[in-house]
Amino acid sequence: MELPAAATSVSRRQALRLAATTATSLVASSALAAGVHGEFPSNTSRRKSELSLVVPYAAGGPLDRSARKLAAETTTLGSIQVLNVLGDGGAKGAAMVARAGAREPMLLMGAVATHAVLPWLNPQLPYDPLRDFQPLTMVARMPHVLVMRADLAMQWRIYTPDDLLRFMSKTRQPLRYASAGNGSIGHIAGQLFQALTRVPLQHLPFSGASPALSALLDGSADLMFDNIASALIHLRAGRLKAIGVTARSPLAVLPQVPSLEASVPGLSLPTWFGVFATAGIPDALARRWSDAFAQTLQRPKVQEYFDAMGVIREDLRLQDFARFLQQEHSYYGKVLKAHQLIP
């Protein structure tokens, strides 16, 4: 076959250069493909630059802030892009990571809602929390606190869980409580509160903790079981009043706020969040990513950042994190069934 005229004019030097470029591309492609079966090559900048960390909730919340801090500080993995993928109480973002596939894996800042609660509330969830993810590093536990606007709490004379129960029993009007979405711990806490006290609440779901908190502050909602990292700045500024915490004892950052369980036995909901990868990645890569995030969490300035948010730092990795996940999945299934929140 005769070459086009343009091709016949290519000089020997240009041809050699073109051949060398093509060979280099083929070698790089082969190395990238080989990385699927072992650790991705450390010099593959293309692979590093494509690593994405999905936050399944709105920007500005504690999971988003934690993800962005980890992404910025974990420099050994190259550039990590944080993506906020909202919808279905966190399920949309989680499903995106689950479907990514081992050849193009993604990371997820998953939480108790996406991995231990939603699977029980929605049998048609488009992912399996235990099968479709590789647990890497648990980041922190995050207590929740029942809050109201400070001026409303003063107007209604509500300062403790017992005050709230007396007020609600007297009025019998359902107070509106905002949450980070269906299946979030804030949502489940409200449902459990109703089941245990027999007092009515009206649920107002949002796409994350930040918009839910905005609704509380502007008067669109009356109550919120908010995470401590989100509520703390407003509590310290006097905009919110803490009524009780969803822990078995008062928190170090809120020593004067009583435990809700003292007034509502059974209302203790541990919550947590951590980094997951798409299932099926090589073990060596899982260890590398897990170690990188764990090392970042040990840095003093990162520890100070999380301490300032009021979260409790953790250090569970890989198999230990996976075992913890299985326990949490089972625990919430029992809690939800025991209180008839699911069939």
mmCIF file with all atom_site columns, C-alpha atoms in Angstrom, residues 11-221:
data_model
loop_
_atom_site.group_PDB
_atom_site.id
_atom_site.type_symbol
_atom_site.label_atom_id
_atom_site.label_alt_id
_atom_site.label_comp_id
_atom_site.label_asym_id
_atom_site.label_entity_id
_atom_site.label_seq_id
_atom_site.pdbx_PDB_ins_code
_atom_site.Cartn_x
_atom_site.Cartn_y
_atom_site.Cartn_z
_atom_site.occupancy
_atom_site.B_iso_or_equiv
_atom_site.pdbx_formal_charge
_atom_site.auth_seq_id
_atom_site.auth_comp_id
_atom_site.auth_asym_id
_atom_site.auth_atom_id
_atom_site.pdbx_PDB_model_num
ATOM 1   C CA . SER A 1 11  ? 12.727  12.494 7.977  1.00 0.00 ? 11  SER A CA 1
ATOM 2   C CA . ARG A 1 12  ? 14.603  9.585  9.510  1.00 0.00 ? 12  ARG A CA 1
ATOM 3   C CA . ARG A 1 13  ? 15.125  11.566 12.753 1.00 0.00 ? 13  ARG A CA 1
ATOM 4   C CA . GLN A 1 14  ? 11.382  12.352 13.024 1.00 0.00 ? 14  GLN A CA 1
ATOM 5   C CA . ALA A 1 15  ? 10.514  8.699  12.418 1.00 0.00 ? 15  ALA A CA 1
ATOM 6   C CA . LEU A 1 16  ? 12.875  7.548  15.158 1.00 0.00 ? 16  LEU A CA 1
ATOM 7   C CA . ARG A 1 17  ? 11.447  10.137 17.550 1.00 0.00 ? 17  ARG A CA 1
ATOM 8   C CA . LEU A 1 18  ? 7.897   9.008  16.761 1.00 0.00 ? 18  LEU A CA 1
ATOM 9   C CA . ALA A 1 19  ? 8.836   5.348  17.306 1.00 0.00 ? 19  ALA A CA 1
ATOM 10  C CA . ALA A 1 20  ? 10.465  6.151  20.651 1.00 0.00 ? 20  ALA A CA 1
ATOM 11  C CA . THR A 1 21  ? 7.412   8.083  21.825 1.00 0.00 ? 21  THR A CA 1
ATOM 12  C CA . THR A 1 22  ? 5.098   5.237  20.832 1.00 0.00 ? 22  THR A CA 1
ATOM 13  C CA . ALA A 1 23  ? 7.255   2.679  22.649 1.00 0.00 ? 23  ALA A CA 1
ATOM 14  C CA . THR A 1 24  ? 7.320   4.805  25.799 1.00 0.00 ? 24  THR A CA 1
ATOM 15  C CA . SER A 1 25  ? 3.526   5.072  25.740 1.00 0.00 ? 25  SER A CA 1
ATOM 16  C CA . LEU A 1 26  ? 3.183   1.307  25.359 1.00 0.00 ? 26  LEU A CA 1
ATOM 17  C CA . VAL A 1 27  ? 5.537   0.652  28.276 1.00 0.00 ? 27  VAL A CA 1
ATOM 18  C CA . ALA A 1 28  ? 3.641   3.121  30.497 1.00 0.00 ? 28  ALA A CA 1
ATOM 19  C CA . SER A 1 29  ? 0.318   1.508  29.543 1.00 0.00 ? 29  SER A CA 1
ATOM 20  C CA . SER A 1 30  ? 1.673   -1.958 30.348 1.00 0.00 ? 30  SER A CA 1
ATOM 21  C CA . ALA A 1 31  ? 2.992   -0.788 33.715 1.00 0.00 ? 31  ALA A CA 1
ATOM 22  C CA . LEU A 1 32  ? -0.358  0.776  34.545 1.00 0.00 ? 32  LEU A CA 1
ATOM 23  C CA . ALA A 1 33  ? -2.200  -2.402 33.653 1.00 0.00 ? 33  ALA A CA 1
ATOM 24  C CA . ALA A 1 34  ? 0.237   -4.472 35.714 1.00 0.00 ? 34  ALA A CA 1
ATOM 25  C CA . GLY A 1 35  ? -0.481  -2.249 38.684 1.00 0.00 ? 35  GLY A CA 1
ATOM 26  C CA . VAL A 1 36  ? -3.980  -3.723 38.874 1.00 0.00 ? 36  VAL A CA 1
ATOM 27  C CA . HIS A 1 37  ? -2.418  -6.976 40.100 1.00 0.00 ? 37  HIS A CA 1
ATOM 28  C CA . GLY A 1 38  ? 0.084   -5.361 42.460 1.00 0.00 ? 38  GLY A CA 1
ATOM 29  C CA . GLU A 1 39  ? 0.874   -1.918 43.774 1.00 0.00 ? 39  GLU A CA 1
ATOM 30  C CA . PHE A 1 40  ? 0.490   0.865  41.250 1.00 0.00 ? 40  PHE A CA 1
ATOM 31  C CA . PRO A 1 41  ? 3.902   2.153  40.114 1.00 0.00 ? 41  PRO A CA 1
ATOM 32  C CA . SER A 1 42  ? 5.087   5.042  42.267 1.00 0.00 ? 42  SER A CA 1
ATOM 33  C CA . ASN A 1 43  ? 6.086   7.017  39.171 1.00 0.00 ? 43  ASN A CA 1
ATOM 34  C CA . THR A 1 44  ? 2.708   6.772  37.475 1.00 0.00 ? 44  THR A CA 1
ATOM 35  C CA . SER A 1 45  ? 1.604   10.367 37.921 1.00 0.00 ? 45  SER A CA 1
ATOM 36  C CA . ARG A 1 46  ? -1.485  9.824  35.794 1.00 0.00 ? 46  ARG A CA 1
ATOM 37  C CA . ARG A 1 47  ? -2.822  7.216  38.195 1.00 0.00 ? 47  ARG A CA 1
ATOM 38  C CA . LYS A 1 48  ? -2.032  9.351  41.234 1.00 0.00 ? 48  LYS A CA 1
ATOM 39  C CA . SER A 1 49  ? -3.679  12.455 39.832 1.00 0.00 ? 49  SER A CA 1
ATOM 40  C CA . GLU A 1 50  ? -6.906  10.545 39.155 1.00 0.00 ? 50  GLU A CA 1
ATOM 41  C CA . LEU A 1 51  ? -7.477  9.399  42.747 1.00 0.00 ? 51  LEU A CA 1
ATOM 42  C CA . SER A 1 52  ? -10.851 10.703 43.930 1.00 0.00 ? 52  SER A CA 1
ATOM 43  C CA . LEU A 1 53  ? -12.304 10.790 47.441 1.00 0.00 ? 53  LEU A CA 1
ATOM 44  C CA . VAL A 1 54  ? -16.103 10.900 47.437 1.00 0.00 ? 54  VAL A CA 1
ATOM 45  C CA . VAL A 1 55  ? -17.983 12.606 50.267 1.00 0.00 ? 55  VAL A CA 1
ATOM 46  C CA . PRO A 1 56  ? -21.646 11.487 50.064 1.00 0.00 ? 56  PRO A CA 1
ATOM 47  C CA . TYR A 1 57  ? -22.940 14.610 51.799 1.00 0.00 ? 57  TYR A CA 1
ATOM 48  C CA . ALA A 1 58  ? -22.975 18.373 51.288 1.00 0.00 ? 58  ALA A CA 1
ATOM 49  C CA . ALA A 1 59  ? -19.866 20.518 51.547 1.00 0.00 ? 59  ALA A CA 1
ATOM 50  C CA . GLY A 1 60  ? -19.119 22.139 54.894 1.00 0.00 ? 60  GLY A CA 1
ATOM 51  C CA . GLY A 1 61  ? -20.080 19.240 57.147 1.00 0.00 ? 61  GLY A CA 1
ATOM 52  C CA . PRO A 1 62  ? -17.630 17.281 59.324 1.00 0.00 ? 62  PRO A CA 1
ATOM 53  C CA . LEU A 1 63  ? -17.166 14.446 56.824 1.00 0.00 ? 63  LEU A CA 1
ATOM 54  C CA . ASP A 1 64  ? -16.408 16.963 54.089 1.00 0.00 ? 64  ASP A CA 1
ATOM 55  C CA . ARG A 1 65  ? -14.018 18.947 56.286 1.00 0.00 ? 65  ARG A CA 1
ATOM 56  C CA . SER A 1 66  ? -12.283 15.753 57.411 1.00 0.00 ? 66  SER A CA 1
ATOM 57  C CA . ALA A 1 67  ? -11.983 14.465 53.853 1.00 0.00 ? 67  ALA A CA 1
ATOM 58  C CA . ARG A 1 68  ? -10.480 17.715 52.599 1.00 0.00 ? 68  ARG A CA 1
ATOM 59  C CA . LYS A 1 69  ? -7.972  17.812 55.449 1.00 0.00 ? 69  LYS A CA 1
ATOM 60  C CA . LEU A 1 70  ? -6.888  14.237 54.773 1.00 0.00 ? 70  LEU A CA 1
ATOM 61  C CA . ALA A 1 71  ? -6.680  14.851 51.028 1.00 0.00 ? 71  ALA A CA 1
ATOM 62  C CA . ALA A 1 72  ? -4.544  17.952 51.508 1.00 0.00 ? 72  ALA A CA 1
ATOM 63  C CA . GLU A 1 73  ? -2.181  16.379 54.044 1.00 0.00 ? 73  GLU A CA 1
ATOM 64  C CA . THR A 1 74  ? -1.728  12.915 52.522 1.00 0.00 ? 74  THR A CA 1
ATOM 65  C CA . THR A 1 75  ? 0.833   14.033 49.971 1.00 0.00 ? 75  THR A CA 1
ATOM 66  C CA . THR A 1 76  ? 2.432   10.593 49.487 1.00 0.00 ? 76  THR A CA 1
ATOM 67  C CA . LEU A 1 77  ? -0.555  9.545  47.361 1.00 0.00 ? 77  LEU A CA 1
ATOM 68  C CA . GLY A 1 78  ? -0.283  12.480 45.011 1.00 0.00 ? 78  GLY A CA 1
ATOM 69  C CA . SER A 1 79  ? -3.214  14.751 44.287 1.00 0.00 ? 79  SER A CA 1
ATOM 70  C CA . ILE A 1 80  ? -6.538  13.590 45.778 1.00 0.00 ? 80  ILE A CA 1
ATOM 71  C CA . GLN A 1 81  ? -9.676  15.216 44.422 1.00 0.00 ? 81  GLN A CA 1
ATOM 72  C CA . VAL A 1 82  ? -12.603 15.527 46.861 1.00 0.00 ? 82  VAL A CA 1
ATOM 73  C CA . LEU A 1 83  ? -16.013 15.097 45.224 1.00 0.00 ? 83  LEU A CA 1
ATOM 74  C CA . ASN A 1 84  ? -19.319 15.857 46.965 1.00 0.00 ? 84  ASN A CA 1
ATOM 75  C CA . VAL A 1 85  ? -21.932 13.443 45.596 1.00 0.00 ? 85  VAL A CA 1
ATOM 76  C CA . LEU A 1 86  ? -25.273 14.135 47.270 1.00 0.00 ? 86  LEU A CA 1
ATOM 77  C CA . GLY A 1 87  ? -28.445 12.092 47.301 1.00 0.00 ? 87  GLY A CA 1
ATOM 78  C CA . ASP A 1 88  ? -30.394 9.270  48.946 1.00 0.00 ? 88  ASP A CA 1
ATOM 79  C CA . GLY A 1 89  ? -29.023 9.926  52.423 1.00 0.00 ? 89  GLY A CA 1
ATOM 80  C CA . GLY A 1 90  ? -25.457 9.187  51.325 1.00 0.00 ? 90  GLY A CA 1
ATOM 81  C CA . ALA A 1 91  ? -26.299 6.121  49.224 1.00 0.00 ? 91  ALA A CA 1
ATOM 82  C CA . LYS A 1 92  ? -25.706 7.831  45.875 1.00 0.00 ? 92  LYS A CA 1
ATOM 83  C CA . GLY A 1 93  ? -22.078 8.677  46.630 1.00 0.00 ? 93  GLY A CA 1
ATOM 84  C CA . ALA A 1 94  ? -21.431 5.286  48.228 1.00 0.00 ? 94  ALA A CA 1
ATOM 85  C CA . ALA A 1 95  ? -22.894 3.491  45.198 1.00 0.00 ? 95  ALA A CA 1
ATOM 86  C CA . MET A 1 96  ? -20.660 5.522  42.885 1.00 0.00 ? 96  MET A CA 1
ATOM 87  C CA . VAL A 1 97  ? -17.551 4.216  44.667 1.00 0.00 ? 97  VAL A CA 1
ATOM 88  C CA . ALA A 1 98  ? -18.906 0.659  44.865 1.00 0.00 ? 98  ALA A CA 1
ATOM 89  C CA . ARG A 1 99  ? -19.478 0.590  41.089 1.00 0.00 ? 99  ARG A CA 1
ATOM 90  C CA . ALA A 1 100 ? -16.112 2.098  40.176 1.00 0.00 ? 100 ALA A CA 1
ATOM 91  C CA . GLY A 1 101 ? -14.347 -1.236 39.717 1.00 0.00 ? 101 GLY A CA 1
ATOM 92  C CA . ALA A 1 102 ? -10.883 -2.357 40.793 1.00 0.00 ? 102 ALA A CA 1
ATOM 93  C CA . ARG A 1 103 ? -9.194  -1.015 37.653 1.00 0.00 ? 103 ARG A CA 1
ATOM 94  C CA . GLU A 1 104 ? -10.303 2.546  38.364 1.00 0.00 ? 104 GLU A CA 1
ATOM 95  C CA . PRO A 1 105 ? -10.931 2.483  42.147 1.00 0.00 ? 105 PRO A CA 1
ATOM 96  C CA . MET A 1 106 ? -12.255 5.431  44.093 1.00 0.00 ? 106 MET A CA 1
ATOM 97  C CA . LEU A 1 107 ? -12.200 6.340  47.768 1.00 0.00 ? 107 LEU A CA 1
ATOM 98  C CA . LEU A 1 108 ? -15.206 7.024  49.976 1.00 0.00 ? 108 LEU A CA 1
ATOM 99  C CA . MET A 1 109 ? -15.512 8.892  53.254 1.00 0.00 ? 109 MET A CA 1
ATOM 100 C CA . GLY A 1 110 ? -18.100 6.454  54.522 1.00 0.00 ? 110 GLY A CA 1
ATOM 101 C CA . ALA A 1 111 ? -19.954 6.580  57.803 1.00 0.00 ? 111 ALA A CA 1
ATOM 102 C CA . VAL A 1 112 ? -22.217 4.635  60.104 1.00 0.00 ? 112 VAL A CA 1
ATOM 103 C CA . ALA A 1 113 ? -25.197 5.812  58.024 1.00 0.00 ? 113 ALA A CA 1
ATOM 104 C CA . THR A 1 114 ? -23.909 4.575  54.664 1.00 0.00 ? 114 THR A CA 1
ATOM 105 C CA . HIS A 1 115 ? -22.564 1.258  55.970 1.00 0.00 ? 115 HIS A CA 1
ATOM 106 C CA . ALA A 1 116 ? -24.572 0.244  59.046 1.00 0.00 ? 116 ALA A CA 1
ATOM 107 C CA . VAL A 1 117 ? -27.962 1.997  58.906 1.00 0.00 ? 117 VAL A CA 1
ATOM 108 C CA . LEU A 1 118 ? -29.076 2.552  55.298 1.00 0.00 ? 118 LEU A CA 1
ATOM 109 C CA . PRO A 1 119 ? -28.635 -1.120 54.350 1.00 0.00 ? 119 PRO A CA 1
ATOM 110 C CA . TRP A 1 120 ? -31.319 -2.025 56.883 1.00 0.00 ? 120 TRP A CA 1
ATOM 111 C CA . LEU A 1 121 ? -33.677 0.811  55.964 1.00 0.00 ? 121 LEU A CA 1
ATOM 112 C CA . ASN A 1 122 ? -33.474 0.204  52.221 1.00 0.00 ? 122 ASN A CA 1
ATOM 113 C CA . PRO A 1 123 ? -33.312 -3.443 51.084 1.00 0.00 ? 123 PRO A CA 1
ATOM 114 C CA . GLN A 1 124 ? -32.966 -2.208 47.485 1.00 0.00 ? 124 GLN A CA 1
ATOM 115 C CA . LEU A 1 125 ? -29.781 -0.272 48.219 1.00 0.00 ? 125 LEU A CA 1
ATOM 116 C CA . PRO A 1 126 ? -27.543 -0.361 45.089 1.00 0.00 ? 126 PRO A CA 1
ATOM 117 C CA . TYR A 1 127 ? -24.519 -1.649 47.011 1.00 0.00 ? 127 TYR A CA 1
ATOM 118 C CA . ASP A 1 128 ? -23.561 -4.147 49.680 1.00 0.00 ? 128 ASP A CA 1
ATOM 119 C CA . PRO A 1 129 ? -21.779 -2.379 52.583 1.00 0.00 ? 129 PRO A CA 1
ATOM 120 C CA . LEU A 1 130 ? -19.722 -5.438 53.508 1.00 0.00 ? 130 LEU A CA 1
ATOM 121 C CA . ARG A 1 131 ? -18.934 -6.855 50.070 1.00 0.00 ? 131 ARG A CA 1
ATOM 122 C CA . ASP A 1 132 ? -18.504 -3.848 47.773 1.00 0.00 ? 132 ASP A CA 1
ATOM 123 C CA . PHE A 1 133 ? -15.880 -1.884 49.725 1.00 0.00 ? 133 PHE A CA 1
ATOM 124 C CA . GLN A 1 134 ? -12.365 -2.308 51.055 1.00 0.00 ? 134 GLN A CA 1
ATOM 125 C CA . PRO A 1 135 ? -12.170 -0.709 54.527 1.00 0.00 ? 135 PRO A CA 1
ATOM 126 C CA . LEU A 1 136 ? -8.908  1.240  54.767 1.00 0.00 ? 136 LEU A CA 1
ATOM 127 C CA . THR A 1 137 ? -8.741  3.477  57.840 1.00 0.00 ? 137 THR A CA 1
ATOM 128 C CA . MET A 1 138 ? -11.274 4.468  60.448 1.00 0.00 ? 138 MET A CA 1
ATOM 129 C CA . VAL A 1 139 ? -10.882 8.192  61.057 1.00 0.00 ? 139 VAL A CA 1
ATOM 130 C CA . ALA A 1 140 ? -12.929 9.125  64.116 1.00 0.00 ? 140 ALA A CA 1
ATOM 131 C CA . ARG A 1 141 ? -15.959 8.669  66.307 1.00 0.00 ? 141 ARG A CA 1
ATOM 132 C CA . MET A 1 142 ? -18.336 11.584 66.414 1.00 0.00 ? 142 MET A CA 1
ATOM 133 C CA . PRO A 1 143 ? -20.811 12.033 69.293 1.00 0.00 ? 143 PRO A CA 1
ATOM 134 C CA . HIS A 1 144 ? -24.143 13.674 68.575 1.00 0.00 ? 144 HIS A CA 1
ATOM 135 C CA . VAL A 1 145 ? -25.875 16.334 70.612 1.00 0.00 ? 145 VAL A CA 1
ATOM 136 C CA . LEU A 1 146 ? -29.542 17.345 70.713 1.00 0.00 ? 146 LEU A CA 1
ATOM 137 C CA . VAL A 1 147 ? -29.653 21.098 70.093 1.00 0.00 ? 147 VAL A CA 1
ATOM 138 C CA . MET A 1 148 ? -32.167 23.927 69.825 1.00 0.00 ? 148 MET A CA 1
ATOM 139 C CA . ARG A 1 149 ? -31.802 27.595 69.010 1.00 0.00 ? 149 ARG A CA 1
ATOM 140 C CA . ALA A 1 150 ? -30.743 29.293 72.229 1.00 0.00 ? 150 ALA A CA 1
ATOM 141 C CA . ASP A 1 151 ? -33.508 31.910 72.089 1.00 0.00 ? 151 ASP A CA 1
ATOM 142 C CA . LEU A 1 152 ? -36.171 29.239 71.524 1.00 0.00 ? 152 LEU A CA 1
ATOM 143 C CA . ALA A 1 153 ? -34.863 27.121 74.392 1.00 0.00 ? 153 ALA A CA 1
ATOM 144 C CA . MET A 1 154 ? -35.029 30.165 76.659 1.00 0.00 ? 154 MET A CA 1
ATOM 145 C CA . GLN A 1 155 ? -38.534 31.062 75.455 1.00 0.00 ? 155 GLN A CA 1
ATOM 146 C CA . TRP A 1 156 ? -39.810 27.535 76.095 1.00 0.00 ? 156 TRP A CA 1
ATOM 147 C CA . ARG A 1 157 ? -37.664 27.070 79.229 1.00 0.00 ? 157 ARG A CA 1
ATOM 148 C CA . ILE A 1 158 ? -36.003 23.936 77.889 1.00 0.00 ? 158 ILE A CA 1
ATOM 149 C CA . TYR A 1 159 ? -32.520 23.347 79.302 1.00 0.00 ? 159 TYR A CA 1
ATOM 150 C CA . THR A 1 160 ? -32.378 19.582 79.936 1.00 0.00 ? 160 THR A CA 1
ATOM 151 C CA . PRO A 1 161 ? -33.835 16.401 78.408 1.00 0.00 ? 161 PRO A CA 1
ATOM 152 C CA . ASP A 1 162 ? -36.433 16.294 81.207 1.00 0.00 ? 162 ASP A CA 1
ATOM 153 C CA . ASP A 1 163 ? -37.504 19.874 80.405 1.00 0.00 ? 163 ASP A CA 1
ATOM 154 C CA . LEU A 1 164 ? -37.977 18.889 76.766 1.00 0.00 ? 164 LEU A CA 1
ATOM 155 C CA . LEU A 1 165 ? -40.024 15.820 77.643 1.00 0.00 ? 165 LEU A CA 1
ATOM 156 C CA . ARG A 1 166 ? -42.301 17.828 79.944 1.00 0.00 ? 166 ARG A CA 1
ATOM 157 C CA . PHE A 1 167 ? -42.804 20.508 77.285 1.00 0.00 ? 167 PHE A CA 1
ATOM 158 C CA . MET A 1 168 ? -43.599 17.982 74.550 1.00 0.00 ? 168 MET A CA 1
ATOM 159 C CA . SER A 1 169 ? -45.916 15.934 76.764 1.00 0.00 ? 169 SER A CA 1
ATOM 160 C CA . LYS A 1 170 ? -47.826 19.082 77.643 1.00 0.00 ? 170 LYS A CA 1
ATOM 161 C CA . THR A 1 171 ? -48.186 20.561 74.154 1.00 0.00 ? 171 THR A CA 1
ATOM 162 C CA . ARG A 1 172 ? -48.528 17.274 72.214 1.00 0.00 ? 172 ARG A CA 1
ATOM 163 C CA . GLN A 1 173 ? -47.634 19.231 69.091 1.00 0.00 ? 173 GLN A CA 1
ATOM 164 C CA . PRO A 1 174 ? -44.937 17.525 66.996 1.00 0.00 ? 174 PRO A CA 1
ATOM 165 C CA . LEU A 1 175 ? -41.732 19.556 67.004 1.00 0.00 ? 175 LEU A CA 1
ATOM 166 C CA . ARG A 1 176 ? -39.813 19.669 63.722 1.00 0.00 ? 176 ARG A CA 1
ATOM 167 C CA . TYR A 1 177 ? -36.385 18.074 63.756 1.00 0.00 ? 177 TYR A CA 1
ATOM 168 C CA . ALA A 1 178 ? -33.867 18.497 60.968 1.00 0.00 ? 178 ALA A CA 1
ATOM 169 C CA . SER A 1 179 ? -31.413 15.793 59.921 1.00 0.00 ? 179 SER A CA 1
ATOM 170 C CA . ALA A 1 180 ? -28.629 15.205 57.407 1.00 0.00 ? 180 ALA A CA 1
ATOM 171 C CA . GLY A 1 181 ? -30.979 12.940 55.445 1.00 0.00 ? 181 GLY A CA 1
ATOM 172 C CA . ASN A 1 182 ? -32.967 9.720  55.607 1.00 0.00 ? 182 ASN A CA 1
ATOM 173 C CA . GLY A 1 183 ? -30.853 7.042  57.240 1.00 0.00 ? 183 GLY A CA 1
ATOM 174 C CA . SER A 1 184 ? -28.477 9.489  58.919 1.00 0.00 ? 184 SER A CA 1
ATOM 175 C CA . ILE A 1 185 ? -27.779 9.073  62.609 1.00 0.00 ? 185 ILE A CA 1
ATOM 176 C CA . GLY A 1 186 ? -29.637 12.328 63.244 1.00 0.00 ? 186 GLY A CA 1
ATOM 177 C CA . HIS A 1 187 ? -32.694 10.815 61.561 1.00 0.00 ? 187 HIS A CA 1
ATOM 178 C CA . ILE A 1 188 ? -32.438 7.516  63.450 1.00 0.00 ? 188 ILE A CA 1
ATOM 179 C CA . ALA A 1 189 ? -31.909 9.335  66.759 1.00 0.00 ? 189 ALA A CA 1
ATOM 180 C CA . GLY A 1 190 ? -35.154 11.227 66.227 1.00 0.00 ? 190 GLY A CA 1
ATOM 181 C CA . GLN A 1 191 ? -37.057 8.065  65.325 1.00 0.00 ? 191 GLN A CA 1
ATOM 182 C CA . LEU A 1 192 ? -35.628 6.242  68.317 1.00 0.00 ? 192 LEU A CA 1
ATOM 183 C CA . PHE A 1 193 ? -36.468 9.199  70.567 1.00 0.00 ? 193 PHE A CA 1
ATOM 184 C CA . GLN A 1 194 ? -40.104 8.960  69.465 1.00 0.00 ? 194 GLN A CA 1
ATOM 185 C CA . ALA A 1 195 ? -40.215 5.180  69.902 1.00 0.00 ? 195 ALA A CA 1
ATOM 186 C CA . LEU A 1 196 ? -38.790 5.367  73.425 1.00 0.00 ? 196 LEU A CA 1
ATOM 187 C CA . THR A 1 197 ? -40.763 8.384  74.693 1.00 0.00 ? 197 THR A CA 1
ATOM 188 C CA . ARG A 1 198 ? -44.032 8.162  72.736 1.00 0.00 ? 198 ARG A CA 1
ATOM 189 C CA . VAL A 1 199 ? -43.884 11.876 71.975 1.00 0.00 ? 199 VAL A CA 1
ATOM 190 C CA . PRO A 1 200 ? -44.299 13.062 68.368 1.00 0.00 ? 200 PRO A CA 1
ATOM 191 C CA . LEU A 1 201 ? -41.661 14.609 66.126 1.00 0.00 ? 201 LEU A CA 1
ATOM 192 C CA . GLN A 1 202 ? -41.815 15.739 62.496 1.00 0.00 ? 202 GLN A CA 1
ATOM 193 C CA . HIS A 1 203 ? -38.773 14.754 60.432 1.00 0.00 ? 203 HIS A CA 1
ATOM 194 C CA . LEU A 1 204 ? -37.239 17.285 58.012 1.00 0.00 ? 204 LEU A CA 1
ATOM 195 C CA . PRO A 1 205 ? -34.497 15.550 55.948 1.00 0.00 ? 205 PRO A CA 1
ATOM 196 C CA . PHE A 1 206 ? -31.774 17.562 54.193 1.00 0.00 ? 206 PHE A CA 1
ATOM 197 C CA . SER A 1 207 ? -28.778 16.687 52.005 1.00 0.00 ? 207 SER A CA 1
ATOM 198 C CA . GLY A 1 208 ? -26.220 16.943 54.801 1.00 0.00 ? 208 GLY A CA 1
ATOM 199 C CA . ALA A 1 209 ? -25.489 18.278 58.272 1.00 0.00 ? 209 ALA A CA 1
ATOM 200 C CA . SER A 1 210 ? -24.665 21.782 57.035 1.00 0.00 ? 210 SER A CA 1
ATOM 201 C CA . PRO A 1 211 ? -28.016 22.560 55.297 1.00 0.00 ? 211 PRO A CA 1
ATOM 202 C CA . ALA A 1 212 ? -29.915 20.904 58.149 1.00 0.00 ? 212 ALA A CA 1
ATOM 203 C CA . LEU A 1 213 ? -28.136 23.119 60.652 1.00 0.00 ? 213 LEU A CA 1
ATOM 204 C CA . SER A 1 214 ? -28.911 26.179 58.535 1.00 0.00 ? 214 SER A CA 1
ATOM 205 C CA . ALA A 1 215 ? -32.611 25.271 58.724 1.00 0.00 ? 215 ALA A CA 1
ATOM 206 C CA . LEU A 1 216 ? -32.380 25.018 62.501 1.00 0.00 ? 216 LEU A CA 1
ATOM 207 C CA . LEU A 1 217 ? -30.654 28.391 62.790 1.00 0.00 ? 217 LEU A CA 1
ATOM 208 C CA . ASP A 1 218 ? -33.125 30.204 60.511 1.00 0.00 ? 218 ASP A CA 1
ATOM 209 C CA . GLY A 1 219 ? -36.166 28.829 62.352 1.00 0.00 ? 219 GLY A CA 1
ATOM 210 C CA . SER A 1 220 ? -37.322 26.306 59.736 1.00 0.00 ? 220 SER A CA 1
ATOM 211 C CA . ALA A 1 221 ? -36.752 23.524 62.281 1.00 0.00 ? 221 ALA A CA 1
#
